[in-house]
Amino acid sequence: EAGVTQSPRYAVLQEGQAVSFWCDPISGHDTLYWYQQPRDQGPQLLVYFRDEAVIDNSQLPSDRFSAVRPKGTNSTLKIQSAKQGDTATYLCASRLGQSQNTLYFGAGTRLSVL
Amino acid sequence: AQKVTQTQTSISVVEKTTVTMDCVYETRDSSYFLFWYKQTASGEIVFLIRQDSYKKENATVGHYSLNFQKPKSSIGLIITATQIEDSAVYFCAMRTHSNYQLIWGSGTKLIIKP
């Protein structure tokens, strides 16, 4: 069984540029999460989907960040006009259904904003 | 309030020995799920082992086992016969039935020396 796939693995931007991250969850997993992990910290939730619906995006900086999952499978996280403070690893994770099920992570995208 | 605390920021041991990493949690929920994840140098987060609150037996997977002390709200991770490749950051995390979010500890960096 394939795991969670993310691309790109690395991205380097100048401030003000835009970037998109792509995630393909484990087949059949209906829930998908995007996390931001600054250096030397634990992951911090940005947004959570169940199928194509956004369940919680309260921690997503809505003025510059957006996330979609149009068909309830793959997802894209986009940063418009990146800032140096956005430098972090962006992790996608998925799980199947019930809250007790385990969350599985992709390898992440390391973003550096210069 | 729900919280996960890992007080050990870094541990260093010689390979082939046993190491224990501590984690305490806070929740008022009667049903909850505890997880340990490993983050490798490449940034990938890998699921290791879980303990469901209603289970009395300590979980064991390969050379990972848990020391679940429910009265103390403690879930320690024990790694036996450590190997160099066990060097990583280990995160403890909790999810409850009332909160779909995974609540993370701050991580413990494990260094295995030859």
PDB file of C-alpha atoms in Angstrom:
ATOM      1  CA  GLU A   1       0.000   0.000   0.000  1.00  0.00           C
ATOM      2  CA  ALA A   2       1.399   3.380  -0.994  1.00  0.00           C
ATOM      3  CA  GLY A   3       1.824   5.947   1.751  1.00  0.00           C
ATOM      4  CA  VAL A   4       1.017   9.632   1.745  1.00  0.00           C
ATOM      5  CA  THR A   5       2.817  11.337  -1.128  1.00  0.00           C
ATOM      6  CA  GLN A   6       3.835  14.983  -1.114  1.00  0.00           C
ATOM      7  CA  SER A   7       5.566  17.191  -3.640  1.00  0.00           C
ATOM      8  CA  PRO A   8       7.781  19.052  -3.973  1.00  0.00           C
ATOM      9  CA  ARG A   9      10.200  17.927  -1.268  1.00  0.00           C
ATOM     10  CA  TYR A  10      11.890  21.289  -1.095  1.00  0.00           C
ATOM     11  CA  ALA A  11      11.053  24.860  -2.101  1.00  0.00           C
ATOM     12  CA  VAL A  12      13.053  28.068  -1.830  1.00  0.00           C
ATOM     13  CA  LEU A  13      11.320  31.403  -2.442  1.00  0.00           C
ATOM     14  CA  GLN A  14      11.865  35.098  -2.169  1.00  0.00           C
ATOM     15  CA  GLU A  15       9.393  37.015  -0.032  1.00  0.00           C
ATOM     16  CA  GLY A  16       6.285  37.879  -1.980  1.00  0.00           C
ATOM     17  CA  GLN A  17       6.386  34.815  -4.229  1.00  0.00           C
ATOM     18  CA  ALA A  18       3.674  32.169  -4.333  1.00  0.00           C
ATOM     19  CA  VAL A  19       4.046  28.411  -3.878  1.00  0.00           C
ATOM     20  CA  SER A  20       1.788  25.367  -3.996  1.00  0.00           C
ATOM     21  CA  PHE A  21       2.178  22.075  -2.210  1.00  0.00           C
ATOM     22  CA  TRP A  22       0.505  18.901  -3.383  1.00  0.00           C
ATOM     23  CA  CYS A  23      -0.618  15.880  -1.357  1.00  0.00           C
ATOM     24  CA  ASP A  24      -1.923  12.466  -2.370  1.00  0.00           C
ATOM     25  CA  PRO A  25      -3.279  10.659   0.710  1.00  0.00           C
ATOM     26  CA  ILE A  26      -3.429   6.931   1.278  1.00  0.00           C
ATOM     27  CA  SER A  27      -6.083   5.441  -0.981  1.00  0.00           C
ATOM     28  CA  GLY A  28      -9.452   5.342   0.724  1.00  0.00           C
ATOM     29  CA  HIS A  29      -8.548   7.742   3.523  1.00  0.00           C
ATOM     30  CA  ASP A  30     -11.367  10.240   3.809  1.00  0.00           C
ATOM     31  CA  THR A  31      -9.698  12.657   6.213  1.00  0.00           C
ATOM     32  CA  LEU A  32      -6.734  14.800   5.305  1.00  0.00           C
ATOM     33  CA  TYR A  33      -4.734  17.268   7.380  1.00  0.00           C
ATOM     34  CA  TRP A  34      -2.202  19.940   6.558  1.00  0.00           C
ATOM     35  CA  TYR A  35       0.303  20.814   9.269  1.00  0.00           C
ATOM     36  CA  GLN A  36       2.989  23.452   9.536  1.00  0.00           C
ATOM     37  CA  GLN A  37       6.094  22.490  11.488  1.00  0.00           C
ATOM     38  CA  PRO A  38       8.560  25.268  12.275  1.00  0.00           C
ATOM     39  CA  ARG A  39      12.104  24.180  13.041  1.00  0.00           C
ATOM     40  CA  ASP A  40      12.514  22.413  16.396  1.00  0.00           C
ATOM     41  CA  GLN A  41       8.782  22.428  17.118  1.00  0.00           C
ATOM     42  CA  GLY A  42       5.949  19.934  16.879  1.00  0.00           C
ATOM     43  CA  PRO A  43       3.466  20.004  13.983  1.00  0.00           C
ATOM     44  CA  GLN A  44       0.762  22.664  14.150  1.00  0.00           C
ATOM     45  CA  LEU A  45      -2.566  22.059  12.420  1.00  0.00           C
ATOM     46  CA  LEU A  46      -3.454  24.416   9.571  1.00  0.00           C
ATOM     47  CA  VAL A  47      -6.547  22.837   8.023  1.00  0.00           C
ATOM     48  CA  TYR A  48      -8.513  19.589   8.088  1.00  0.00           C
ATOM     49  CA  PHE A  49     -10.749  18.018   5.421  1.00  0.00           C
ATOM     50  CA  ARG A  50     -13.250  15.231   5.496  1.00  0.00           C
ATOM     51  CA  ASP A  51     -13.755  14.194   1.882  1.00  0.00           C
ATOM     52  CA  GLU A  52     -13.932  17.462  -0.063  1.00  0.00           C
ATOM     53  CA  ALA A  53     -15.308  19.531   2.800  1.00  0.00           C
ATOM     54  CA  VAL A  54     -13.207  21.799   4.980  1.00  0.00           C
ATOM     55  CA  ILE A  55     -13.976  20.857   8.581  1.00  0.00           C
ATOM     56  CA  ASP A  56     -11.682  23.333  10.294  1.00  0.00           C
ATOM     57  CA  ASN A  57      -9.502  26.025   8.774  1.00  0.00           C
ATOM     58  CA  SER A  58      -9.518  28.348  11.772  1.00  0.00           C
ATOM     59  CA  GLN A  59      -5.736  28.179  12.077  1.00  0.00           C
ATOM     60  CA  LEU A  60      -5.063  28.828   8.403  1.00  0.00           C
ATOM     61  CA  PRO A  61      -3.827  32.399   7.756  1.00  0.00           C
ATOM     62  CA  SER A  62      -6.687  33.106   5.369  1.00  0.00           C
ATOM     63  CA  ASP A  63      -5.243  36.222   3.840  1.00  0.00           C
ATOM     64  CA  ARG A  64      -2.369  34.333   2.238  1.00  0.00           C
ATOM     65  CA  PHE A  65      -2.975  30.614   2.673  1.00  0.00           C
ATOM     66  CA  SER A  66      -5.608  28.515   0.921  1.00  0.00           C
ATOM     67  CA  ALA A  67      -6.271  24.792   0.714  1.00  0.00           C
ATOM     68  CA  VAL A  68      -8.552  22.722  -1.477  1.00  0.00           C
ATOM     69  CA  ARG A  69      -9.484  19.088  -1.902  1.00  0.00           C
ATOM     70  CA  PRO A  70     -11.965  19.261  -4.789  1.00  0.00           C
ATOM     71  CA  LYS A  71     -12.645  15.547  -5.333  1.00  0.00           C
ATOM     72  CA  GLY A  72     -12.015  14.344  -1.827  1.00  0.00           C
ATOM     73  CA  THR A  73      -8.730  12.738  -2.779  1.00  0.00           C
ATOM     74  CA  ASN A  74      -5.656  14.874  -3.600  1.00  0.00           C
ATOM     75  CA  SER A  75      -5.201  18.238  -1.936  1.00  0.00           C
ATOM     76  CA  THR A  76      -3.306  21.439  -2.652  1.00  0.00           C
ATOM     77  CA  LEU A  77      -2.070  23.979  -0.121  1.00  0.00           C
ATOM     78  CA  LYS A  78      -1.122  27.355  -1.566  1.00  0.00           C
ATOM     79  CA  ILE A  79       0.724  30.290  -0.074  1.00  0.00           C
ATOM     80  CA  GLN A  80       0.286  33.626  -1.793  1.00  0.00           C
ATOM     81  CA  SER A  81       2.931  36.258  -1.131  1.00  0.00           C
ATOM     82  CA  ALA A  82       5.148  34.185   1.147  1.00  0.00           C
ATOM     83  CA  LYS A  83       6.833  35.739   4.175  1.00  0.00           C
ATOM     84  CA  GLN A  84      10.041  34.750   5.953  1.00  0.00           C
ATOM     85  CA  GLY A  85       7.922  33.587   8.896  1.00  0.00           C
ATOM     86  CA  ASP A  86       6.380  30.936   6.637  1.00  0.00           C
ATOM     87  CA  THR A  87       9.704  29.090   6.613  1.00  0.00           C
ATOM     88  CA  ALA A  88       8.835  25.620   7.913  1.00  0.00           C
ATOM     89  CA  THR A  89       8.109  22.075   6.868  1.00  0.00           C
ATOM     90  CA  TYR A  90       4.586  21.536   5.551  1.00  0.00           C
ATOM     91  CA  LEU A  91       3.233  18.114   6.311  1.00  0.00           C
ATOM     92  CA  CYS A  92       0.230  16.335   4.889  1.00  0.00           C
ATOM     93  CA  ALA A  93      -1.388  13.482   6.790  1.00  0.00           C
ATOM     94  CA  SER A  94      -4.367  11.222   6.256  1.00  0.00           C
ATOM     95  CA  ARG A  95      -6.447   8.711   8.152  1.00  0.00           C
ATOM     96  CA  LEU A  96      -9.493   6.609   7.631  1.00  0.00           C
ATOM     97  CA  GLY A  97     -12.759   7.652   9.202  1.00  0.00           C
ATOM     98  CA  GLN A  98     -13.035   7.206  12.896  1.00  0.00           C
ATOM     99  CA  SER A  99     -11.156   9.431  15.318  1.00  0.00           C
ATOM    100  CA  GLN A 100      -9.384   6.491  16.912  1.00  0.00           C
ATOM    101  CA  ASN A 101      -7.630   5.576  13.710  1.00  0.00           C
ATOM    102  CA  THR A 102      -3.958   6.327  13.235  1.00  0.00           C
ATOM    103  CA  LEU A 103      -2.747   9.353  11.327  1.00  0.00           C
ATOM    104  CA  TYR A 104      -0.142   8.696   8.609  1.00  0.00           C
ATOM    105  CA  PHE A 105       2.203  11.388   7.361  1.00  0.00           C
ATOM    106  CA  GLY A 106       3.872  12.226   4.114  1.00  0.00           C
ATOM    107  CA  ALA A 107       7.559  13.131   3.886  1.00  0.00           C
ATOM    108  CA  GLY A 108       6.767  16.841   3.971  1.00  0.00           C
ATOM    109  CA  THR A 109       7.846  19.871   1.971  1.00  0.00           C
ATOM    110  CA  ARG A 110      10.643  21.983   3.405  1.00  0.00           C
ATOM    111  CA  LEU A 111      10.005  25.624   2.563  1.00  0.00           C
ATOM    112  CA  SER A 112      12.595  28.341   2.914  1.00  0.00           C
ATOM    113  CA  VAL A 113      11.529  31.938   2.340  1.00  0.00           C
ATOM    114  CA  LEU A 114      14.496  34.251   1.932  1.00  0.00           C
TER     115      LEU A 114
ATOM    116  CA  ALA B   1      -7.572  21.758  28.865  1.00  0.00           C
ATOM    117  CA  GLN B   2      -5.860  19.071  26.841  1.00  0.00           C
ATOM    118  CA  LYS B   3      -2.101  18.993  26.822  1.00  0.00           C
ATOM    119  CA  VAL B   4       0.832  16.680  26.127  1.00  0.00           C
ATOM    120  CA  THR B   5       4.173  17.280  27.820  1.00  0.00           C
ATOM    121  CA  GLN B   6       7.566  15.809  27.026  1.00  0.00           C
ATOM    122  CA  THR B   7      10.101  17.177  29.492  1.00  0.00           C
ATOM    123  CA  GLN B   8      13.182  15.488  28.053  1.00  0.00           C
ATOM    124  CA  THR B   9      14.527  17.661  25.244  1.00  0.00           C
ATOM    125  CA  SER B  10      17.425  15.366  24.394  1.00  0.00           C
ATOM    126  CA  ILE B  11      18.674  11.905  25.393  1.00  0.00           C
ATOM    127  CA  SER B  12      21.948  10.275  24.419  1.00  0.00           C
ATOM    128  CA  VAL B  13      22.631   6.552  24.884  1.00  0.00           C
ATOM    129  CA  VAL B  14      25.042   3.942  23.610  1.00  0.00           C
ATOM    130  CA  GLU B  15      23.685   1.596  20.978  1.00  0.00           C
ATOM    131  CA  LYS B  16      22.271  -1.788  21.988  1.00  0.00           C
ATOM    132  CA  THR B  17      21.019  -0.386  25.285  1.00  0.00           C
ATOM    133  CA  THR B  18      17.427   0.336  26.371  1.00  0.00           C
ATOM    134  CA  VAL B  19      16.053   3.856  26.525  1.00  0.00           C
ATOM    135  CA  THR B  20      12.821   5.239  27.965  1.00  0.00           C
ATOM    136  CA  MET B  21      11.234   8.499  26.861  1.00  0.00           C
ATOM    137  CA  ASP B  22       8.661  10.151  29.088  1.00  0.00           C
ATOM    138  CA  CYS B  23       5.323  11.687  28.201  1.00  0.00           C
ATOM    139  CA  VAL B  24       2.481  12.925  30.385  1.00  0.00           C
ATOM    140  CA  TYR B  25      -0.896  14.077  29.171  1.00  0.00           C
ATOM    141  CA  GLU B  26      -3.911  15.991  30.427  1.00  0.00           C
ATOM    142  CA  THR B  27      -7.493  15.372  29.399  1.00  0.00           C
ATOM    143  CA  ARG B  28     -10.914  15.170  31.006  1.00  0.00           C
ATOM    144  CA  ASP B  29     -12.163  12.754  28.362  1.00  0.00           C
ATOM    145  CA  SER B  30     -12.656   9.199  29.535  1.00  0.00           C
ATOM    146  CA  SER B  31     -11.741   7.812  26.115  1.00  0.00           C
ATOM    147  CA  TYR B  32      -8.552   8.824  24.356  1.00  0.00           C
ATOM    148  CA  PHE B  33      -5.796   7.498  22.136  1.00  0.00           C
ATOM    149  CA  LEU B  34      -2.077   7.947  22.648  1.00  0.00           C
ATOM    150  CA  PHE B  35       0.486   7.776  19.872  1.00  0.00           C
ATOM    151  CA  TRP B  36       4.226   7.869  19.468  1.00  0.00           C
ATOM    152  CA  TYR B  37       5.749   9.111  16.237  1.00  0.00           C
ATOM    153  CA  LYS B  38       9.351   9.298  15.086  1.00  0.00           C
ATOM    154  CA  GLN B  39      10.666  12.122  12.925  1.00  0.00           C
ATOM    155  CA  THR B  40      13.803  11.234  11.014  1.00  0.00           C
ATOM    156  CA  ALA B  41      16.543  13.609   9.923  1.00  0.00           C
ATOM    157  CA  SER B  42      14.888  13.865   6.507  1.00  0.00           C
ATOM    158  CA  GLY B  43      11.786  15.288   8.195  1.00  0.00           C
ATOM    159  CA  GLU B  44       9.496  12.330   7.619  1.00  0.00           C
ATOM    160  CA  ILE B  45       7.139  11.514  10.494  1.00  0.00           C
ATOM    161  CA  VAL B  46       6.597   7.806  10.994  1.00  0.00           C
ATOM    162  CA  PHE B  47       3.937   6.230  13.194  1.00  0.00           C
ATOM    163  CA  LEU B  48       5.450   3.835  15.738  1.00  0.00           C
ATOM    164  CA  ILE B  49       2.932   2.611  18.286  1.00  0.00           C
ATOM    165  CA  ARG B  50      -0.353   3.504  19.965  1.00  0.00           C
ATOM    166  CA  GLN B  51      -2.190   2.870  23.212  1.00  0.00           C
ATOM    167  CA  ASP B  52      -5.963   3.102  23.543  1.00  0.00           C
ATOM    168  CA  SER B  53      -7.053   4.323  26.955  1.00  0.00           C
ATOM    169  CA  TYR B  54      -9.470   1.446  27.579  1.00  0.00           C
ATOM    170  CA  LYS B  55      -6.763  -1.198  27.076  1.00  0.00           C
ATOM    171  CA  LYS B  56      -4.897  -2.328  30.175  1.00  0.00           C
ATOM    172  CA  GLU B  57      -2.137  -4.199  28.372  1.00  0.00           C
ATOM    173  CA  ASN B  58       0.883  -2.195  27.322  1.00  0.00           C
ATOM    174  CA  ALA B  59       1.248  -2.065  23.550  1.00  0.00           C
ATOM    175  CA  THR B  60       4.315  -3.641  21.945  1.00  0.00           C
ATOM    176  CA  VAL B  61       5.502  -3.423  18.340  1.00  0.00           C
ATOM    177  CA  GLY B  62       8.900  -4.817  17.433  1.00  0.00           C
ATOM    178  CA  HIS B  63      11.492  -3.267  19.728  1.00  0.00           C
ATOM    179  CA  TYR B  64       9.070  -0.521  20.807  1.00  0.00           C
ATOM    180  CA  SER B  65       6.871  -0.897  23.853  1.00  0.00           C
ATOM    181  CA  LEU B  66       4.814   1.408  26.015  1.00  0.00           C
ATOM    182  CA  ASN B  67       4.611   1.885  29.748  1.00  0.00           C
ATOM    183  CA  PHE B  68       1.029   3.074  30.203  1.00  0.00           C
ATOM    184  CA  GLN B  69       0.336   4.319  33.736  1.00  0.00           C
ATOM    185  CA  LYS B  70      -3.203   5.619  33.540  1.00  0.00           C
ATOM    186  CA  PRO B  71      -3.454   6.897  37.152  1.00  0.00           C
ATOM    187  CA  LYS B  72      -0.389   9.043  36.485  1.00  0.00           C
ATOM    188  CA  SER B  73      -1.541  10.091  32.973  1.00  0.00           C
ATOM    189  CA  SER B  74       1.768   8.815  31.711  1.00  0.00           C
ATOM    190  CA  ILE B  75       2.707   6.993  28.505  1.00  0.00           C
ATOM    191  CA  GLY B  76       6.402   6.241  28.282  1.00  0.00           C
ATOM    192  CA  LEU B  77       8.063   4.839  25.153  1.00  0.00           C
ATOM    193  CA  ILE B  78      10.648   2.111  25.678  1.00  0.00           C
ATOM    194  CA  ILE B  79      13.088   1.181  22.925  1.00  0.00           C
ATOM    195  CA  THR B  80      15.119  -1.952  23.555  1.00  0.00           C
ATOM    196  CA  ALA B  81      18.327  -2.940  21.775  1.00  0.00           C
ATOM    197  CA  THR B  82      18.727   0.527  20.295  1.00  0.00           C
ATOM    198  CA  GLN B  83      20.398   0.973  16.925  1.00  0.00           C
ATOM    199  CA  ILE B  84      22.122   3.957  15.342  1.00  0.00           C
ATOM    200  CA  GLU B  85      19.167   4.381  12.988  1.00  0.00           C
ATOM    201  CA  ASP B  86      16.876   4.950  15.981  1.00  0.00           C
ATOM    202  CA  SER B  87      18.428   8.403  16.258  1.00  0.00           C
ATOM    203  CA  ALA B  88      15.563  10.803  15.625  1.00  0.00           C
ATOM    204  CA  VAL B  89      13.087  13.109  17.326  1.00  0.00           C
ATOM    205  CA  TYR B  90      10.276  11.248  19.060  1.00  0.00           C
ATOM    206  CA  PHE B  91       6.874  12.869  19.499  1.00  0.00           C
ATOM    207  CA  CYS B  92       4.109  11.816  21.845  1.00  0.00           C
ATOM    208  CA  ALA B  93       0.575  12.757  20.754  1.00  0.00           C
ATOM    209  CA  MET B  94      -2.980  12.385  21.992  1.00  0.00           C
ATOM    210  CA  ARG B  95      -6.420  12.455  20.440  1.00  0.00           C
ATOM    211  CA  THR B  96      -9.723  12.220  22.265  1.00  0.00           C
ATOM    212  CA  HIS B  97     -13.222  11.383  21.070  1.00  0.00           C
ATOM    213  CA  SER B  98     -14.286  14.957  21.715  1.00  0.00           C
ATOM    214  CA  ASN B  99     -11.405  16.548  19.813  1.00  0.00           C
ATOM    215  CA  TYR B 100     -10.398  15.383  16.338  1.00  0.00           C
ATOM    216  CA  GLN B 101      -7.138  17.286  16.567  1.00  0.00           C
ATOM    217  CA  LEU B 102      -3.935  15.445  17.424  1.00  0.00           C
ATOM    218  CA  ILE B 103      -2.320  17.232  20.358  1.00  0.00           C
ATOM    219  CA  TRP B 104       1.459  17.016  20.199  1.00  0.00           C
ATOM    220  CA  GLY B 105       4.248  17.105  22.728  1.00  0.00           C
ATOM    221  CA  SER B 106       7.337  19.151  21.982  1.00  0.00           C
ATOM    222  CA  GLY B 107       9.460  16.134  21.090  1.00  0.00           C
ATOM    223  CA  THR B 108      12.530  14.380  22.516  1.00  0.00           C
ATOM    224  CA  LYS B 109      15.682  14.153  20.459  1.00  0.00           C
ATOM    225  CA  LEU B 110      17.275  10.715  20.794  1.00  0.00           C
ATOM    226  CA  ILE B 111      20.942  10.294  19.939  1.00  0.00           C
ATOM    227  CA  ILE B 112      22.325   6.783  19.681  1.00  0.00           C
ATOM    228  CA  LYS B 113      26.108   6.633  19.919  1.00  0.00           C
ATOM    229  CA  PRO B 114      28.271   3.757  18.674  1.00  0.00           C
TER     230      PRO B 114
END
